[in-house]
Amino acid sequence: MALFGRDVPEQLRSRLERGERVLAHASVAAPAGDGTGLVATTRALYLPDGRAVPWQDIDQARWSPDTLTFVEEGVGGHTVRLRTELTGDPVDYRRMAETVSERVTSTILVNRFVPFPDTDSTTGFRLVARRAPLGTDIDWRVHLGEGLDPRDPRLSDAVSRALALLREQMGV
């Protein structure tokens, strides 16, 4: 894995936005990819297929010696094999994992669990405010706990009240 973007393929480097910097890069197995590997920049995570996933859209990520698995908000799960194509050797993913963790965490402004239907419930929903790196727009997201019905009018009312209170408390 190259330090600070050295050895990043030109086909990826030419697509970066003005001022966007490469933070980490790993060559990974990508049979249908464009050869760019896995690249973390100041703006997004570039997948082996060349698609960029903005940091604020990555909900959670998990690492193993063989794979990166993450959930993209509104799209679903992705798995990237962490093996070099030619030798099958493992990729040193520690710098990439650290970079992904730091970048995703930096987009989260507020992350609050709200119990539902009662204040002592172990189930509930999570209100999350996120902002793109260097962005100003704040995007609020609601993550429902397992077993909650999104069509329940009591839930909708509880989410609206909790969101209004949290926005007032946090100033966002």
PDB file of C-alpha atoms in Angstrom:
ATOM      1  CA  MET A   1       0.000   0.000   0.000  1.00  0.00           C
ATOM      2  CA  ALA A   2       1.515   3.301  -1.017  1.00  0.00           C
ATOM      3  CA  LEU A   3       1.861   6.179   1.369  1.00  0.00           C
ATOM      4  CA  PHE A   4      -0.050   9.412   0.545  1.00  0.00           C
ATOM      5  CA  GLY A   5      -1.146   8.315  -2.907  1.00  0.00           C
ATOM      6  CA  ARG A   6       2.086   7.407  -4.625  1.00  0.00           C
ATOM      7  CA  ASP A   7       1.500   4.695  -7.220  1.00  0.00           C
ATOM      8  CA  VAL A   8      -2.217   5.529  -7.542  1.00  0.00           C
ATOM      9  CA  PRO A   9      -3.264   4.695 -11.107  1.00  0.00           C
ATOM     10  CA  GLU A  10      -3.587   7.711 -13.398  1.00  0.00           C
ATOM     11  CA  GLN A  11      -7.127   6.708 -14.467  1.00  0.00           C
ATOM     12  CA  LEU A  12      -8.237   7.337 -10.869  1.00  0.00           C
ATOM     13  CA  ARG A  13      -6.014  10.340 -10.173  1.00  0.00           C
ATOM     14  CA  SER A  14      -7.441  12.118 -13.239  1.00  0.00           C
ATOM     15  CA  ARG A  15     -11.010  11.732 -11.847  1.00  0.00           C
ATOM     16  CA  LEU A  16     -10.319  13.367  -8.499  1.00  0.00           C
ATOM     17  CA  GLU A  17     -11.925  16.715  -7.787  1.00  0.00           C
ATOM     18  CA  ARG A  18      -9.793  19.803  -7.414  1.00  0.00           C
ATOM     19  CA  GLY A  19      -8.163  19.718  -3.981  1.00  0.00           C
ATOM     20  CA  GLU A  20      -9.081  16.062  -3.355  1.00  0.00           C
ATOM     21  CA  ARG A  21      -6.122  14.119  -1.969  1.00  0.00           C
ATOM     22  CA  VAL A  22      -5.395  10.402  -1.789  1.00  0.00           C
ATOM     23  CA  LEU A  23      -4.992   9.263   1.826  1.00  0.00           C
ATOM     24  CA  ALA A  24      -4.546   5.497   1.374  1.00  0.00           C
ATOM     25  CA  HIS A  25      -4.415   3.045  -1.519  1.00  0.00           C
ATOM     26  CA  ALA A  26      -4.439  -0.745  -1.738  1.00  0.00           C
ATOM     27  CA  SER A  27      -4.186  -3.066  -4.704  1.00  0.00           C
ATOM     28  CA  VAL A  28      -6.968  -5.613  -4.366  1.00  0.00           C
ATOM     29  CA  ALA A  29      -8.483  -8.446  -6.350  1.00  0.00           C
ATOM     30  CA  ALA A  30     -10.954  -6.927  -8.784  1.00  0.00           C
ATOM     31  CA  PRO A  31     -11.745  -9.140 -11.776  1.00  0.00           C
ATOM     32  CA  ALA A  32     -14.263  -6.681 -13.248  1.00  0.00           C
ATOM     33  CA  GLY A  33     -12.557  -3.554 -11.955  1.00  0.00           C
ATOM     34  CA  ASP A  34     -10.662  -0.834 -13.729  1.00  0.00           C
ATOM     35  CA  GLY A  35      -7.413  -1.558 -11.924  1.00  0.00           C
ATOM     36  CA  THR A  36      -7.576   1.347  -9.498  1.00  0.00           C
ATOM     37  CA  GLY A  37      -7.776  -0.874  -6.437  1.00  0.00           C
ATOM     38  CA  LEU A  38      -9.267   0.479  -3.238  1.00  0.00           C
ATOM     39  CA  VAL A  39      -8.536   4.173  -2.720  1.00  0.00           C
ATOM     40  CA  ALA A  40      -9.419   6.433   0.190  1.00  0.00           C
ATOM     41  CA  THR A  41      -9.405  10.160  -0.548  1.00  0.00           C
ATOM     42  CA  THR A  42     -10.384  13.214   1.422  1.00  0.00           C
ATOM     43  CA  ARG A  43     -13.850  13.007  -0.194  1.00  0.00           C
ATOM     44  CA  ALA A  44     -14.731   9.347  -0.795  1.00  0.00           C
ATOM     45  CA  LEU A  45     -13.834   5.675  -0.876  1.00  0.00           C
ATOM     46  CA  TYR A  46     -13.172   4.597  -4.468  1.00  0.00           C
ATOM     47  CA  LEU A  47     -14.079   0.983  -5.116  1.00  0.00           C
ATOM     48  CA  PRO A  48     -12.225  -1.342  -7.500  1.00  0.00           C
ATOM     49  CA  ASP A  49     -15.003  -0.813 -10.082  1.00  0.00           C
ATOM     50  CA  GLY A  50     -14.114   2.901 -10.081  1.00  0.00           C
ATOM     51  CA  ARG A  51     -17.256   4.066  -8.287  1.00  0.00           C
ATOM     52  CA  ALA A  52     -16.844   6.603  -5.487  1.00  0.00           C
ATOM     53  CA  VAL A  53     -18.809   6.211  -2.247  1.00  0.00           C
ATOM     54  CA  PRO A  54     -18.854   9.504  -0.297  1.00  0.00           C
ATOM     55  CA  TRP A  55     -17.758   9.110   3.334  1.00  0.00           C
ATOM     56  CA  GLN A  56     -21.079  10.413   4.659  1.00  0.00           C
ATOM     57  CA  ASP A  57     -22.876   7.544   2.876  1.00  0.00           C
ATOM     58  CA  ILE A  58     -20.943   4.732   4.563  1.00  0.00           C
ATOM     59  CA  ASP A  59     -23.035   3.535   7.476  1.00  0.00           C
ATOM     60  CA  GLN A  60     -20.691   0.918   8.911  1.00  0.00           C
ATOM     61  CA  ALA A  61     -17.598  -1.019   7.879  1.00  0.00           C
ATOM     62  CA  ARG A  62     -15.966  -4.248   9.030  1.00  0.00           C
ATOM     63  CA  TRP A  63     -12.534  -5.628   8.230  1.00  0.00           C
ATOM     64  CA  SER A  64     -11.008  -9.061   8.179  1.00  0.00           C
ATOM     65  CA  PRO A  65      -7.635 -10.114   6.783  1.00  0.00           C
ATOM     66  CA  ASP A  66      -9.468 -11.106   3.574  1.00  0.00           C
ATOM     67  CA  THR A  67     -12.264  -8.552   3.083  1.00  0.00           C
ATOM     68  CA  LEU A  68     -13.648  -5.083   3.643  1.00  0.00           C
ATOM     69  CA  THR A  69     -17.422  -5.209   4.091  1.00  0.00           C
ATOM     70  CA  PHE A  70     -19.438  -2.012   4.382  1.00  0.00           C
ATOM     71  CA  VAL A  71     -22.997  -0.770   4.165  1.00  0.00           C
ATOM     72  CA  GLU A  72     -23.737   2.145   1.843  1.00  0.00           C
ATOM     73  CA  GLU A  73     -26.710   4.199   2.983  1.00  0.00           C
ATOM     74  CA  GLY A  74     -29.690   3.598   0.688  1.00  0.00           C
ATOM     75  CA  VAL A  75     -27.824   1.055  -1.451  1.00  0.00           C
ATOM     76  CA  GLY A  76     -26.851  -1.878   0.732  1.00  0.00           C
ATOM     77  CA  GLY A  77     -23.804  -3.959   1.469  1.00  0.00           C
ATOM     78  CA  HIS A  78     -20.536  -4.188  -0.446  1.00  0.00           C
ATOM     79  CA  THR A  79     -17.651  -6.610  -0.041  1.00  0.00           C
ATOM     80  CA  VAL A  80     -14.153  -5.968  -1.412  1.00  0.00           C
ATOM     81  CA  ARG A  81     -11.657  -8.833  -1.482  1.00  0.00           C
ATOM     82  CA  LEU A  82      -8.359  -7.814   0.083  1.00  0.00           C
ATOM     83  CA  ARG A  83      -5.999  -9.991  -1.914  1.00  0.00           C
ATOM     84  CA  THR A  84      -3.634  -9.018  -4.671  1.00  0.00           C
ATOM     85  CA  GLU A  85      -4.685 -10.301  -8.055  1.00  0.00           C
ATOM     86  CA  LEU A  86      -1.351 -11.699  -9.166  1.00  0.00           C
ATOM     87  CA  THR A  87      -0.112 -13.541  -6.096  1.00  0.00           C
ATOM     88  CA  GLY A  88      -3.172 -13.881  -3.882  1.00  0.00           C
ATOM     89  CA  ASP A  89      -1.095 -12.518  -1.019  1.00  0.00           C
ATOM     90  CA  PRO A  90      -2.903 -10.620   1.728  1.00  0.00           C
ATOM     91  CA  VAL A  91      -2.972  -6.843   1.515  1.00  0.00           C
ATOM     92  CA  ASP A  92      -1.723  -4.807   4.473  1.00  0.00           C
ATOM     93  CA  TYR A  93      -5.059  -3.136   5.127  1.00  0.00           C
ATOM     94  CA  ARG A  94      -4.280  -1.488   8.496  1.00  0.00           C
ATOM     95  CA  ARG A  95      -3.686   2.010   7.102  1.00  0.00           C
ATOM     96  CA  MET A  96      -6.782   1.721   4.900  1.00  0.00           C
ATOM     97  CA  ALA A  97      -8.912   0.516   7.846  1.00  0.00           C
ATOM     98  CA  GLU A  98      -7.677   3.385  10.011  1.00  0.00           C
ATOM     99  CA  THR A  99      -8.369   5.912   7.245  1.00  0.00           C
ATOM    100  CA  VAL A 100     -11.885   4.585   6.546  1.00  0.00           C
ATOM    101  CA  SER A 101     -12.734   4.613  10.246  1.00  0.00           C
ATOM    102  CA  GLU A 102     -11.465   8.173  10.738  1.00  0.00           C
ATOM    103  CA  ARG A 103     -13.148   9.531   7.590  1.00  0.00           C
ATOM    104  CA  VAL A 104     -16.554   7.943   8.302  1.00  0.00           C
ATOM    105  CA  THR A 105     -16.483   9.036  11.952  1.00  0.00           C
ATOM    106  CA  SER A 106     -15.574  12.600  10.980  1.00  0.00           C
ATOM    107  CA  THR A 107     -18.836  12.966   9.018  1.00  0.00           C
ATOM    108  CA  ILE A 108     -21.012  12.204  12.066  1.00  0.00           C
ATOM    109  CA  LEU A 109     -22.129  15.315  13.944  1.00  0.00           C
ATOM    110  CA  VAL A 110     -24.831  13.755  16.133  1.00  0.00           C
ATOM    111  CA  ASN A 111     -25.652  10.124  16.869  1.00  0.00           C
ATOM    112  CA  ARG A 112     -28.470   9.666  19.397  1.00  0.00           C
ATOM    113  CA  PHE A 113     -30.459   6.567  20.352  1.00  0.00           C
ATOM    114  CA  VAL A 114     -34.104   7.223  21.292  1.00  0.00           C
ATOM    115  CA  PRO A 115     -35.986   4.410  23.073  1.00  0.00           C
ATOM    116  CA  PHE A 116     -39.399   3.528  21.637  1.00  0.00           C
ATOM    117  CA  PRO A 117     -42.269   2.946  22.432  1.00  0.00           C
ATOM    118  CA  ASP A 118     -41.393   3.760  26.074  1.00  0.00           C
ATOM    119  CA  THR A 119     -38.478   5.633  27.622  1.00  0.00           C
ATOM    120  CA  ASP A 120     -37.257   2.412  29.247  1.00  0.00           C
ATOM    121  CA  SER A 121     -37.517   0.322  26.047  1.00  0.00           C
ATOM    122  CA  THR A 122     -34.471  -1.524  24.760  1.00  0.00           C
ATOM    123  CA  THR A 123     -35.747  -1.046  21.202  1.00  0.00           C
ATOM    124  CA  GLY A 124     -35.976   2.303  19.480  1.00  0.00           C
ATOM    125  CA  PHE A 125     -34.491   4.389  16.718  1.00  0.00           C
ATOM    126  CA  ARG A 126     -31.280   6.253  16.117  1.00  0.00           C
ATOM    127  CA  LEU A 127     -31.102   9.850  14.851  1.00  0.00           C
ATOM    128  CA  VAL A 128     -27.886  10.632  13.009  1.00  0.00           C
ATOM    129  CA  ALA A 129     -26.759  13.976  11.586  1.00  0.00           C
ATOM    130  CA  ARG A 130     -24.000  13.758   8.971  1.00  0.00           C
ATOM    131  CA  ARG A 131     -22.096  16.222   6.845  1.00  0.00           C
ATOM    132  CA  ALA A 132     -19.791  15.693   3.870  1.00  0.00           C
ATOM    133  CA  PRO A 133     -16.125  16.534   4.435  1.00  0.00           C
ATOM    134  CA  LEU A 134     -15.722  20.299   3.967  1.00  0.00           C
ATOM    135  CA  GLY A 135     -19.492  20.517   3.380  1.00  0.00           C
ATOM    136  CA  THR A 136     -22.028  22.730   5.093  1.00  0.00           C
ATOM    137  CA  ASP A 137     -25.300  20.879   4.462  1.00  0.00           C
ATOM    138  CA  ILE A 138     -26.430  18.605   7.279  1.00  0.00           C
ATOM    139  CA  ASP A 139     -28.335  15.424   6.433  1.00  0.00           C
ATOM    140  CA  TRP A 140     -30.463  13.864   9.189  1.00  0.00           C
ATOM    141  CA  ARG A 141     -31.074  10.127   9.009  1.00  0.00           C
ATOM    142  CA  VAL A 142     -33.335   7.853  11.012  1.00  0.00           C
ATOM    143  CA  HIS A 143     -32.277   4.257  11.635  1.00  0.00           C
ATOM    144  CA  LEU A 144     -35.123   2.127  12.975  1.00  0.00           C
ATOM    145  CA  GLY A 145     -34.414  -0.638  15.437  1.00  0.00           C
ATOM    146  CA  GLU A 146     -35.293  -4.207  14.632  1.00  0.00           C
ATOM    147  CA  GLY A 147     -38.993  -4.951  14.803  1.00  0.00           C
ATOM    148  CA  LEU A 148     -40.231  -1.351  14.491  1.00  0.00           C
ATOM    149  CA  ASP A 149     -42.878  -0.685  11.865  1.00  0.00           C
ATOM    150  CA  PRO A 150     -42.073   2.421   9.786  1.00  0.00           C
ATOM    151  CA  ARG A 151     -45.836   2.836   9.091  1.00  0.00           C
ATOM    152  CA  ASP A 152     -46.689   3.159  12.797  1.00  0.00           C
ATOM    153  CA  PRO A 153     -48.056   6.721  13.266  1.00  0.00           C
ATOM    154  CA  ARG A 154     -46.852   6.737  16.892  1.00  0.00           C
ATOM    155  CA  LEU A 155     -43.325   6.061  15.666  1.00  0.00           C
ATOM    156  CA  SER A 156     -43.534   8.808  13.065  1.00  0.00           C
ATOM    157  CA  ASP A 157     -44.714  11.243  15.736  1.00  0.00           C
ATOM    158  CA  ALA A 158     -41.958  10.142  18.153  1.00  0.00           C
ATOM    159  CA  VAL A 159     -39.282  10.590  15.460  1.00  0.00           C
ATOM    160  CA  SER A 160     -40.562  14.089  14.605  1.00  0.00           C
ATOM    161  CA  ARG A 161     -40.633  15.180  18.262  1.00  0.00           C
ATOM    162  CA  ALA A 162     -37.207  13.693  19.051  1.00  0.00           C
ATOM    163  CA  LEU A 163     -35.666  15.235  15.934  1.00  0.00           C
ATOM    164  CA  ALA A 164     -37.056  18.698  16.728  1.00  0.00           C
ATOM    165  CA  LEU A 165     -35.786  18.483  20.317  1.00  0.00           C
ATOM    166  CA  LEU A 166     -32.358  17.209  19.280  1.00  0.00           C
ATOM    167  CA  ARG A 167     -31.938  19.881  16.601  1.00  0.00           C
ATOM    168  CA  GLU A 168     -32.797  22.544  19.175  1.00  0.00           C
ATOM    169  CA  GLN A 169     -30.433  21.072  21.783  1.00  0.00           C
ATOM    170  CA  MET A 170     -27.517  20.594  19.392  1.00  0.00           C
ATOM    171  CA  GLY A 171     -28.028  23.667  17.246  1.00  0.00           C
ATOM    172  CA  VAL A 172     -27.941  21.688  14.010  1.00  0.00           C
TER     173      VAL A 172
END
